[in-house]
Every structure is written in C-alpha cells, then in structure tokens.
Amino acid sequence: MTTTAEELFREDAYLEECEATVTKAGDGAFYVDRTVFYPLGGGQPGDTGEVTWEGGSARIADTRYGDERDIAHIVEEGAPLPDVGASVTLTIDWDKRYRFMRMHTAMHLLGSILRYDVTGGNISAEKSRLDFNMEDTVDKEAVGKALQELVAADHPVSCRWISEAELDANPELVRTMSVQPPRGKGSIRLLEVEGVDLQPCGGTHVRSTLEVGAVRVGKVEKKGRQNRRVNIHLDD
Ligand SMILES: [Zn+2]
C-alpha cells in the first residue's frame, strides 16, 4: 500500500480535523492516506495535535516528511500507535497552527517590502525571522509601517497550481515572481498575495492579510556584511 498521504492542508489550510485510515505504523510514528497535519518544511514547523481511534488516543508531537515523501505523524514518547487499517480522527493544535499561518503570511509581506534575496527563514508561534542578502541598513520603523499598511489593506491571499508548460508559455509570470519556481515536479504551487507577492510556496497561509493582525518588527541583526536578519512578532 502506498503511504503517500493526500495533503488536505494544501487545498484548505483551515481544516482542523479529518478522518483517515492508517497505512503504516511503527518506530513511534504512523502514516495515513490523508492528513491535515503540515510536515516541517519551508521554515514552518510540523503540526502537533491529537489522534484518536476506537479504544485509544495519542498526542502527536511532530510531523515530518519521510524518505519517500510520506508523512510521519510522530507520537509522544511511549504513546500507543493505532493499528494499520484503523480509522482515526486527526486533530491539529489549531491555535498554534493559526499563528504559523499568520506568521507565514507576514513573511511574504516582509519579503515584498524588502526586495532582496532571502537566504533563510524560520517561523514559530511567537517570533519569526527572515534573512536577507543585503548590505543596506534596514529602516525598522519604515518597514514596520509598510507591514501594517499591507495588513490593513486586506489583500486576498490564495493558492493555485500551475504546470511547468503553463509557466513556459507565460514567461512574464516567472519574471513577476519574487522567487524562481523549482522545476522537475510537473506542477508548481503558487501563493499569491493579490497585488503584493507571487511566488512558489507550499506552506499554509491565512485568507487575507487582515488576518495577520498585530504584527511588529523586532530586532534587526547584522549577521555578516551581506546578511540582515529581520525578526517579527505577533502582539496578541
Ligand atoms: Zn508561503
């Protein structure tokens, strides 16, 4: 049986729960045919939450991609695992995930304000950061103000899939993108913040920039001559 799960979170990041069937279990992790759990990637942490089945339940401590792009739902140490073939209910820790979605969307906004190459990034529920390849000084106040304006403007955020053939037929689309799309997988998932940002991205985002809410620019760190690390916080 294939253990590659249908990734429900890609089509609808707001799904908190789903039913699924266990396809593989062992070594402290189990795999399912479909899931709402986002696996660690693109600077966004793997989801945590709960799995329940007839006669049992366990906390899911982390979610990671396995070697064959199957999704490992890693249970807390010593927790029981559901049997292969069991029907389970998967529930993510929504409050935490929603903060990741707000943060992740805020990162796209930050990248649209500071139009430099991004060399790294990390998202957490309280604080996130993006590293830019730049020598200029970051005007913290101006960036914070621009960020708040983008949030207040309530730009719609949406995802769509595009084939490599479509991309090749629309070279201006590639030129519009702030990050060049990866090739060789057939189709590419694009994230669009209407009128603000368009780039390939597999993460989870909120539906409109207004939902990002109370975002604030924190410390700006100089990490070498050509690297500026910009931290952002959610103030609620
Ligand atoms: Zn994204």
CSV table of C-alpha atoms and ligand atoms in Angstrom, one decimal:
chain,number,residue,atom,x,y,z
A,1,MET,CA,0.0,0.0,0.0
A,2,THR,CA,1.3,3.5,-0.8
A,3,THR,CA,2.0,5.6,2.3
A,4,THR,CA,1.9,8.9,0.5
A,5,ALA,CA,-0.9,10.9,2.1
A,6,GLU,CA,-3.3,13.2,0.4
A,7,GLU,CA,-2.2,16.6,1.7
A,8,LEU,CA,-5.5,18.2,2.6
A,9,PHE,CA,-3.8,21.3,4.2
A,10,ARG,CA,-2.5,22.3,0.7
A,11,GLU,CA,-6.1,22.9,-0.6
A,12,ASP,CA,-7.6,24.2,2.6
A,13,ALA,CA,-5.3,25.4,5.4
A,14,TYR,CA,-8.3,26.0,7.7
A,15,LEU,CA,-9.1,22.3,8.1
A,16,GLU,CA,-8.6,21.5,11.8
A,17,GLU,CA,-9.6,17.8,11.6
A,18,CYS,CA,-10.0,14.9,9.3
A,19,GLU,CA,-10.9,11.2,9.2
A,20,ALA,CA,-8.2,8.9,7.8
A,21,THR,CA,-7.0,5.3,7.5
A,22,VAL,CA,-3.7,4.2,8.9
A,23,THR,CA,-1.4,2.8,6.2
A,24,LYS,CA,1.7,2.1,8.2
A,25,ALA,CA,2.8,2.3,11.9
A,26,GLY,CA,6.0,1.7,13.9
A,27,ASP,CA,9.0,3.3,15.5
A,28,GLY,CA,6.9,5.9,17.2
A,29,ALA,CA,5.2,7.2,14.1
A,30,PHE,CA,2.2,6.3,11.9
A,31,TYR,CA,1.2,7.1,8.4
A,32,VAL,CA,-2.2,7.7,6.9
A,33,ASP,CA,-4.0,8.0,3.5
A,34,ARG,CA,-4.9,11.7,4.1
A,35,THR,CA,-4.0,14.3,6.6
A,36,VAL,CA,-4.5,17.9,7.8
A,37,PHE,CA,-1.0,17.8,9.6
A,38,TYR,CA,1.6,20.0,7.9
A,39,PRO,CA,5.1,18.4,7.9
A,40,LEU,CA,8.1,20.6,8.8
A,41,GLY,CA,9.2,22.5,5.7
A,42,GLY,CA,9.9,25.9,4.2
A,43,GLY,CA,10.8,27.3,7.6
A,44,GLN,CA,7.4,26.3,9.0
A,45,PRO,CA,7.3,23.8,11.9
A,46,GLY,CA,5.4,20.5,11.7
A,47,ASP,CA,2.0,20.4,13.3
A,48,THR,CA,1.2,19.0,16.7
A,49,GLY,CA,-2.1,17.7,17.8
A,50,GLU,CA,-4.0,14.5,18.6
A,51,VAL,CA,-5.0,11.2,17.0
A,52,THR,CA,-8.0,9.2,18.3
A,53,TRP,CA,-9.3,5.8,17.3
A,54,GLU,CA,-11.6,3.2,18.7
A,55,GLY,CA,-10.2,2.4,22.1
A,56,GLY,CA,-7.2,4.7,22.0
A,57,SER,CA,-5.6,8.1,21.5
A,58,ALA,CA,-2.2,9.7,21.4
A,59,ARG,CA,-0.6,13.1,21.3
A,60,ILE,CA,1.2,13.9,18.0
A,61,ALA,CA,4.4,15.7,19.0
A,62,ASP,CA,5.7,16.5,15.5
A,63,THR,CA,5.1,15.9,11.8
A,64,ARG,CA,7.9,15.2,9.3
A,65,TYR,CA,8.4,14.1,5.7
A,66,GLY,CA,9.8,10.6,5.4
A,67,ASP,CA,12.3,9.4,2.8
A,68,GLU,CA,9.6,8.7,0.2
A,69,ARG,CA,7.7,11.9,0.9
A,70,ASP,CA,5.4,10.0,3.1
A,71,ILE,CA,4.2,12.0,6.2
A,72,ALA,CA,5.3,10.7,9.6
A,73,HIS,CA,2.9,11.6,12.4
A,74,ILE,CA,5.3,11.3,15.3
A,75,VAL,CA,3.6,10.5,18.7
A,76,GLU,CA,4.9,11.5,22.1
A,77,GLU,CA,7.4,9.1,23.5
A,78,GLY,CA,5.8,6.0,24.9
A,79,ALA,CA,2.4,6.8,23.4
A,80,PRO,CA,0.4,4.0,21.8
A,81,LEU,CA,0.1,3.7,18.0
A,82,PRO,CA,-3.1,2.9,16.0
A,83,ASP,CA,-3.1,-0.3,14.1
A,84,VAL,CA,-2.6,-0.4,10.3
A,85,GLY,CA,-6.1,-0.3,8.7
A,86,ALA,CA,-7.6,1.5,11.7
A,87,SER,CA,-9.9,4.5,11.1
A,88,VAL,CA,-8.6,7.5,13.0
A,89,THR,CA,-9.5,11.1,13.6
A,90,LEU,CA,-6.7,13.6,13.3
A,91,THR,CA,-6.9,17.0,15.0
A,92,ILE,CA,-4.3,19.7,14.8
A,93,ASP,CA,-3.5,22.2,17.6
A,94,TRP,CA,-5.4,24.9,15.8
A,95,ASP,CA,-4.4,27.9,17.9
A,96,LYS,CA,-0.7,27.2,17.2
A,97,ARG,CA,-1.2,26.4,13.6
A,98,TYR,CA,-3.2,29.6,13.0
A,99,ARG,CA,-0.3,31.6,14.4
A,100,PHE,CA,2.0,29.8,12.0
A,101,MET,CA,-0.4,30.8,9.2
A,102,ARG,CA,-0.4,34.4,10.3
A,103,MET,CA,3.4,34.5,10.6
A,104,HIS,CA,3.9,32.7,7.3
A,105,THR,CA,1.7,35.2,5.5
A,106,ALA,CA,3.5,38.1,7.3
A,107,MET,CA,6.8,36.7,5.9
A,108,HIS,CA,5.5,37.1,2.4
A,109,LEU,CA,4.6,40.7,3.2
A,110,LEU,CA,8.0,41.4,4.7
A,111,GLY,CA,9.7,39.9,1.6
A,112,SER,CA,7.6,42.2,-0.6
A,113,ILE,CA,8.8,45.2,1.3
A,114,LEU,CA,12.5,44.3,1.4
A,115,ARG,CA,13.0,43.1,-2.1
A,116,TYR,CA,16.3,41.3,-1.6
A,117,ASP,CA,17.2,37.7,-1.9
A,118,VAL,CA,16.0,35.7,1.0
A,119,THR,CA,18.7,33.3,2.3
A,120,GLY,CA,16.9,31.7,5.2
A,121,GLY,CA,13.9,31.9,7.5
A,122,ASN,CA,12.2,30.4,10.4
A,123,ILE,CA,8.7,30.5,11.8
A,124,SER,CA,7.5,30.0,15.3
A,125,ALA,CA,4.3,30.9,17.1
A,126,GLU,CA,5.8,34.0,18.9
A,127,LYS,CA,8.7,35.1,16.7
A,128,SER,CA,9.8,34.6,13.1
A,129,ARG,CA,12.7,35.7,11.1
A,130,LEU,CA,13.8,36.2,7.5
A,131,ASP,CA,17.5,36.5,6.5
A,132,PHE,CA,18.1,38.9,3.5
A,133,ASN,CA,21.2,39.1,1.3
A,134,MET,CA,21.7,42.8,1.7
A,135,GLU,CA,24.3,45.4,2.8
A,136,ASP,CA,21.9,48.3,3.3
A,137,THR,CA,20.7,49.3,6.7
A,138,VAL,CA,17.1,48.3,7.4
A,139,ASP,CA,14.9,51.2,8.4
A,140,LYS,CA,12.9,49.3,11.1
A,141,GLU,CA,10.3,52.0,11.5
A,142,ALA,CA,9.6,52.3,7.8
A,143,VAL,CA,9.4,48.5,7.4
A,144,GLY,CA,7.0,48.2,10.3
A,145,LYS,CA,4.8,50.9,9.0
A,146,ALA,CA,4.7,49.3,5.5
A,147,LEU,CA,3.9,45.9,7.0
A,148,GLN,CA,1.0,47.4,9.0
A,149,GLU,CA,-0.3,49.1,5.9
A,150,LEU,CA,-0.3,45.8,3.9
A,151,VAL,CA,-2.1,44.1,6.7
A,152,ALA,CA,-4.8,46.8,7.0
A,153,ALA,CA,-5.3,46.9,3.2
A,154,ASP,CA,-6.9,43.4,3.5
A,155,HIS,CA,-5.3,41.9,0.4
A,156,PRO,CA,-6.8,38.5,-0.6
A,157,VAL,CA,-4.4,35.5,-0.3
A,158,SER,CA,-4.8,32.5,-2.5
A,159,CYS,CA,-3.0,29.4,-3.8
A,160,ARG,CA,-3.2,27.8,-7.2
A,161,TRP,CA,-1.3,25.1,-9.1
A,162,ILE,CA,0.3,25.8,-12.4
A,163,SER,CA,2.0,23.3,-14.7
A,164,GLU,CA,5.5,23.8,-16.0
A,165,ALA,CA,4.1,24.0,-19.5
A,166,GLU,CA,1.9,26.9,-18.5
A,167,LEU,CA,4.8,28.6,-16.9
A,168,ASP,CA,6.9,28.2,-20.1
A,169,ALA,CA,4.0,29.7,-22.1
A,170,ASN,CA,3.9,32.7,-19.7
A,171,PRO,CA,7.5,33.9,-19.1
A,172,GLU,CA,6.2,37.2,-17.7
A,173,LEU,CA,4.7,35.3,-14.8
A,174,VAL,CA,8.1,33.9,-13.9
A,175,ARG,CA,9.5,37.4,-14.1
A,176,THR,CA,6.8,38.6,-11.7
A,177,MET,CA,7.7,36.0,-9.1
A,178,SER,CA,9.9,37.1,-6.2
A,179,VAL,CA,11.4,33.6,-6.0
A,180,GLN,CA,12.1,31.4,-9.1
A,181,PRO,CA,10.0,28.2,-9.2
A,182,PRO,CA,11.6,24.8,-8.7
A,183,ARG,CA,11.5,22.6,-11.8
A,184,GLY,CA,11.1,18.9,-12.5
A,185,LYS,CA,8.0,18.1,-10.5
A,186,GLY,CA,5.4,18.8,-13.2
A,187,SER,CA,3.3,21.3,-11.3
A,188,ILE,CA,4.2,24.1,-9.0
A,189,ARG,CA,2.1,25.6,-6.2
A,190,LEU,CA,1.9,29.4,-6.4
A,191,LEU,CA,1.0,31.6,-3.5
A,192,GLU,CA,-0.5,35.0,-4.4
A,193,VAL,CA,-1.0,37.9,-2.1
A,194,GLU,CA,-3.1,39.9,-4.6
A,195,GLY,CA,-1.2,42.9,-5.8
A,196,VAL,CA,1.7,42.3,-3.4
A,197,ASP,CA,3.5,39.0,-3.9
A,198,LEU,CA,3.5,36.0,-6.2
A,199,GLN,CA,5.9,33.1,-5.6
A,200,PRO,CA,6.1,29.3,-5.3
A,201,CYS,CA,5.3,28.2,-1.8
A,202,GLY,CA,4.0,25.0,-0.2
A,203,GLY,CA,3.1,26.4,3.3
A,204,THR,CA,-0.1,27.3,5.0
A,205,HIS,CA,-1.4,30.9,4.9
A,206,VAL,CA,-4.4,33.0,6.1
A,207,ARG,CA,-7.0,34.0,3.5
A,208,SER,CA,-6.4,37.7,3.7
A,209,THR,CA,-3.7,40.0,5.0
A,210,LEU,CA,-6.1,41.5,7.6
A,211,GLU,CA,-5.9,38.2,9.5
A,212,VAL,CA,-2.2,38.6,10.0
A,213,GLY,CA,-3.3,41.1,12.7
A,214,ALA,CA,-1.0,42.7,15.2
A,215,VAL,CA,2.4,42.2,13.7
A,216,ARG,CA,5.5,44.1,14.8
A,217,VAL,CA,9.1,44.3,13.5
A,218,GLY,CA,11.5,43.3,16.3
A,219,LYS,CA,15.3,43.2,16.3
A,220,VAL,CA,17.2,43.6,13.1
A,221,GLU,CA,20.5,41.7,13.4
A,222,LYS,CA,23.6,42.1,11.3
A,223,LYS,CA,24.8,38.6,10.5
A,224,GLY,CA,27.9,39.3,8.4
A,225,ARG,CA,28.5,42.0,5.9
A,226,GLN,CA,25.8,40.8,3.4
A,227,ASN,CA,23.2,39.4,5.7
A,228,ARG,CA,20.4,41.2,7.6
A,229,ARG,CA,18.2,39.2,9.9
A,230,VAL,CA,14.7,40.8,10.4
A,231,ASN,CA,12.6,39.4,13.3
A,232,ILE,CA,8.9,39.9,13.5
A,233,HIS,CA,6.5,39.3,16.4
A,234,LEU,CA,2.7,38.8,16.9
A,235,ASP,CA,1.5,41.0,19.6
A,236,ASP,CA,-1.6,39.0,20.7
B,1,ZN,ZN,4.2,30.8,1.9
